Tab-separated table of C-alpha atoms in Angstrom:
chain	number	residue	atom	x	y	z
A	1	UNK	CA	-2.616	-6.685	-36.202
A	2	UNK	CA	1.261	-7.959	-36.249
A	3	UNK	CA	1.293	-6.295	-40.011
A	4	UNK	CA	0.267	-3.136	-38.739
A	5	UNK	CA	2.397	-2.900	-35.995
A	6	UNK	CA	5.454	-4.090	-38.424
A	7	UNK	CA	5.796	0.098	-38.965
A	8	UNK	CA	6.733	0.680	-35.458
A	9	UNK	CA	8.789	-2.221	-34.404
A	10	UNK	CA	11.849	-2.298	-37.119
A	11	UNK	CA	14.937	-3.839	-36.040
A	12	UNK	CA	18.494	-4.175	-38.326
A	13	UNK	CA	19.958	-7.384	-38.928
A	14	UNK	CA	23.930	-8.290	-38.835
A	15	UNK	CA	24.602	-10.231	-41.255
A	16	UNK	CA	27.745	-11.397	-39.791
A	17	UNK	CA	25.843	-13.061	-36.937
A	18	UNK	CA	25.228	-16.504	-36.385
A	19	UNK	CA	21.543	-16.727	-36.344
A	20	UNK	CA	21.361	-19.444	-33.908
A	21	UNK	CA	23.714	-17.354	-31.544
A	22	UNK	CA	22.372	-14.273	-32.096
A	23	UNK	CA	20.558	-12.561	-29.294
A	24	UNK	CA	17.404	-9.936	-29.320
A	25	UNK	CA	18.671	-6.385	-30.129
A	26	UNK	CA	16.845	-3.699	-28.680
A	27	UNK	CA	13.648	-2.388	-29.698
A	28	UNK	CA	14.492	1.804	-30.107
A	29	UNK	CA	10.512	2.109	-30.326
A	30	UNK	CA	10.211	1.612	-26.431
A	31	UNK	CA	10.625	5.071	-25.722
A	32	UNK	CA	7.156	5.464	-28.043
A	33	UNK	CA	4.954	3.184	-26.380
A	34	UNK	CA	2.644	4.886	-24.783
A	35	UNK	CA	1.615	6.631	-28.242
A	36	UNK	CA	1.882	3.415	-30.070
A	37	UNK	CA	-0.446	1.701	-28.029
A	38	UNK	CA	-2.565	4.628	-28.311
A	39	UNK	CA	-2.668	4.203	-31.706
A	40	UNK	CA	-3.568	0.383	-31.536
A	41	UNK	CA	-6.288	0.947	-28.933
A	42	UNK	CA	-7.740	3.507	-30.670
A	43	UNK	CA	-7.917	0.903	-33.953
A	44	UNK	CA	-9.651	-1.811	-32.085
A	45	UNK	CA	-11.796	0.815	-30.776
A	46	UNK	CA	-11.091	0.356	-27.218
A	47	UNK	CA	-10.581	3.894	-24.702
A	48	UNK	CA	-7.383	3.689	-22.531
A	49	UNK	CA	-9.855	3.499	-19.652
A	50	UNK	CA	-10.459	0.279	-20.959
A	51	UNK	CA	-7.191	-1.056	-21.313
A	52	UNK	CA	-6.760	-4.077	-19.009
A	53	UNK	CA	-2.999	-5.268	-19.825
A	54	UNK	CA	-0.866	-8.125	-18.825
A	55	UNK	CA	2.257	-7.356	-18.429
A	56	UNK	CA	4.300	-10.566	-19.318
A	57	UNK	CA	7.965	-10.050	-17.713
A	58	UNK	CA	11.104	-10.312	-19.704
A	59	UNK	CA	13.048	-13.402	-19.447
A	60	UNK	CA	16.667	-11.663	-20.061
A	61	UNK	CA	18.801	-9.839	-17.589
A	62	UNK	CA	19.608	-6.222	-18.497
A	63	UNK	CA	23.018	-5.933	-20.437
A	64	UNK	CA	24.165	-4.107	-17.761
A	65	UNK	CA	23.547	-2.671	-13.989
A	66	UNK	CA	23.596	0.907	-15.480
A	67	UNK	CA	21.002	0.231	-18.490
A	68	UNK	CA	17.352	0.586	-17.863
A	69	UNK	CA	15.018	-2.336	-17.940
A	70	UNK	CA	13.095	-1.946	-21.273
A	71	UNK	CA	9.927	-3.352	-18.654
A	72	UNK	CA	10.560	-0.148	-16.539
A	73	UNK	CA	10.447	1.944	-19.723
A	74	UNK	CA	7.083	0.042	-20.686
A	75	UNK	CA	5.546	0.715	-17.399
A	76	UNK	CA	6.600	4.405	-16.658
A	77	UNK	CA	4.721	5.463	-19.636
A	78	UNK	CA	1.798	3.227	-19.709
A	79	UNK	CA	0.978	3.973	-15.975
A	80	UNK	CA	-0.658	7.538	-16.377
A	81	UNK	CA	-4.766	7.013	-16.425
A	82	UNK	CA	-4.422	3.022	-15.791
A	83	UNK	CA	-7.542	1.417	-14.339
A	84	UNK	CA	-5.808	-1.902	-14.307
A	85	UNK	CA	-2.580	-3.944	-14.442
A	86	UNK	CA	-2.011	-7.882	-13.995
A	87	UNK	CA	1.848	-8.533	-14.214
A	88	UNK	CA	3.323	-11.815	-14.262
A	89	UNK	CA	6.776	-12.168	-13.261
A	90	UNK	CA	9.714	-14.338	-11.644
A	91	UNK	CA	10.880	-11.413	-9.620
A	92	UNK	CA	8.279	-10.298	-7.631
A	93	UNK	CA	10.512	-8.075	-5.454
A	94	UNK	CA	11.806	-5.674	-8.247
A	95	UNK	CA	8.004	-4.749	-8.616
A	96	UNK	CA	7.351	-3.864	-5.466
A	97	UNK	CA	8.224	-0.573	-5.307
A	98	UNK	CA	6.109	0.421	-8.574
A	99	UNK	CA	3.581	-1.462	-7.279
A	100	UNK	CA	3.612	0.715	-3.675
A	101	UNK	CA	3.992	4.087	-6.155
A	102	UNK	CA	0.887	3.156	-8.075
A	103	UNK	CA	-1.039	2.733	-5.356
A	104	UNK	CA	-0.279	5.863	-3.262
A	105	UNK	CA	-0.108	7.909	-6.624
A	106	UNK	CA	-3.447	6.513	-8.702
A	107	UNK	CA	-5.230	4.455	-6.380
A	108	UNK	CA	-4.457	1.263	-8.585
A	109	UNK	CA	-3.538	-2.088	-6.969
A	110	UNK	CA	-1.461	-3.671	-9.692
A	111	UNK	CA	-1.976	-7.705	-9.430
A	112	UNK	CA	1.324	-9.581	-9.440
A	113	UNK	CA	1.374	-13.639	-10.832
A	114	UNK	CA	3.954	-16.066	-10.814
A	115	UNK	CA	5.131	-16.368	-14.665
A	116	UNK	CA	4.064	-19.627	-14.918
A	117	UNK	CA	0.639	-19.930	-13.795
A	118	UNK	CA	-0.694	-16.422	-14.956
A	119	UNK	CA	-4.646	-15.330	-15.494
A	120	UNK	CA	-6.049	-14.321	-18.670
A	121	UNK	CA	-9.543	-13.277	-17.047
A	122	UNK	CA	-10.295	-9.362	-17.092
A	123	UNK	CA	-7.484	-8.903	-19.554
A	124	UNK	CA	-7.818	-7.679	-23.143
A	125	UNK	CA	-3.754	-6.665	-24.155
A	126	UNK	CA	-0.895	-8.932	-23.564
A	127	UNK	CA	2.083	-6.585	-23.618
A	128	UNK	CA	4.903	-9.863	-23.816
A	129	UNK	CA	8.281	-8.516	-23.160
A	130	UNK	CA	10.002	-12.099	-22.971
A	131	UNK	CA	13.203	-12.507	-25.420
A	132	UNK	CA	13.909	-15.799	-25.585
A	133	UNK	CA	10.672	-17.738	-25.507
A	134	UNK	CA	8.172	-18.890	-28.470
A	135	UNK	CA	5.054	-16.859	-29.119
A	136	UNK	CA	2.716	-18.342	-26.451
A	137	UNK	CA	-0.294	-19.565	-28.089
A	138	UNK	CA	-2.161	-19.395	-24.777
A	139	UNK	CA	-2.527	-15.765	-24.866
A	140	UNK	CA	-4.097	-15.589	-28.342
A	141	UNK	CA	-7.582	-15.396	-28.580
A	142	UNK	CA	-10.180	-13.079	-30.546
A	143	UNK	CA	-10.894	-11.197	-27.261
A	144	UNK	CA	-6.862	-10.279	-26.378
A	145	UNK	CA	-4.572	-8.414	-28.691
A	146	UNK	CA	-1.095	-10.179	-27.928
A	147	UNK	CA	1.399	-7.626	-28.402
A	148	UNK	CA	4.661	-9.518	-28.586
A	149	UNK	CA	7.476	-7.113	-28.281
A	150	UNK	CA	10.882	-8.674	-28.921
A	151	UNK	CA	9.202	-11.861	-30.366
A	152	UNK	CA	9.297	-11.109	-34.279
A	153	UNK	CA	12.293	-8.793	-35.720
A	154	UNK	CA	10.327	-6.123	-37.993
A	155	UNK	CA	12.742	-5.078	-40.917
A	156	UNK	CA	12.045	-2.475	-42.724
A	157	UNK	CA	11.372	-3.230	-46.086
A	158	UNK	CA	10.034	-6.875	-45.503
A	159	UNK	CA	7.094	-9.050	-44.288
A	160	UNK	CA	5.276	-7.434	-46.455
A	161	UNK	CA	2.875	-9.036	-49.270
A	162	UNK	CA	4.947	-7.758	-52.610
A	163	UNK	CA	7.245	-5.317	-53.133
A	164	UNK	CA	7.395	-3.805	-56.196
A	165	UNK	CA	10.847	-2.171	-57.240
A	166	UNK	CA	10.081	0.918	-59.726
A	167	UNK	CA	13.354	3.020	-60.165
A	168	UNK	CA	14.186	4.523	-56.968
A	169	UNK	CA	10.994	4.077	-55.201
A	170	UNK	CA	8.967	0.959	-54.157
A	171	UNK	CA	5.319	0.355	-54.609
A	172	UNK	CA	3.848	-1.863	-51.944
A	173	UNK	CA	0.727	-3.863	-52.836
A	174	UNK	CA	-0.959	-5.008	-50.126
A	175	UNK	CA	-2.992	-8.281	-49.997
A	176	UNK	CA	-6.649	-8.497	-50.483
């Protein structure tokens, strides 16, 4: 799944940073999620009705008061025909309006957990929107597609199998 979704999250690298310093850039794919995970729901052969997601908070402030939270951005255009939503957060009260708006709006009580003791049963998608943490190996199982956002930096061009350089153009051979 991670190389299919390489095509959608593509980030450029500075070269003058210090890796170790270096924090997550944005991912300017946010504003296509909804079609994206369309797209991978549509693979695994699941209808959005079906879609059960966790919503695993980010663990990094905005850059600014004026910027929009990349969660917000997530949630604005995943919430249209939800059935269900499990978030797990450390800030309980920024969700509390959303969660009052989906429930006069759709119906849809959206379940809130504390970050650190979160439930994987009922879910099938973990949408992780941490920064800063590891890939959390708890969430990976054959029946949950962990979707982890900011966790691997797709560049364009890489991660892939071999790349084949033929004048101008390059021929990508995928693995067997």
């Amino acid at each position: 799944m991670l190389k299919w979704l390489k095509r959608f999250w593509c980030f450029k690298e500075n070269p003058k940073e210090d890796k170790q310093t270096k924090e997550v850039q944005q991912n300017p794919f946010l504003v296509y999620f909804r079609r994206i995970i369309e797209q991978i729901l549509e693979k695994y052969e699941i209808p959005y009705g079906a879609f059960r997601p966790l919503l695993l908070d980010q663990d990094t402030e905005p850059e600014s008061m004026l910027s929009q939270d990349d969660v917000a951005v997530v949630l604005e255009q995943i919430s249209e025909d939800l059935n269900f939503l499990r978030i797990a957060t450390e800030r309980p009260a920024y969700f509390s309006e959303y969660i009052e708006k989906m429930y006069v709006e759709n119906g849809l009580v959206v379940q809130l957990e504390a970050k650190n003791d979160f439930s994987l049963e009922g879910i099938n998608v973990v949408l992780d929107m941490e920064q800063k943490s590891g890939i959390l190996r708890e969430c990976i199982n054959e029946k949950i597609h962990y979707i982890p956002i900011y966790k691997k930096p797709w560049n364009q061009g890489e991660n892939l199998d071999i790349s084949v350089p033929i004048g101008y153009n390059i021929v990508i051979v995928k693995g067997i």
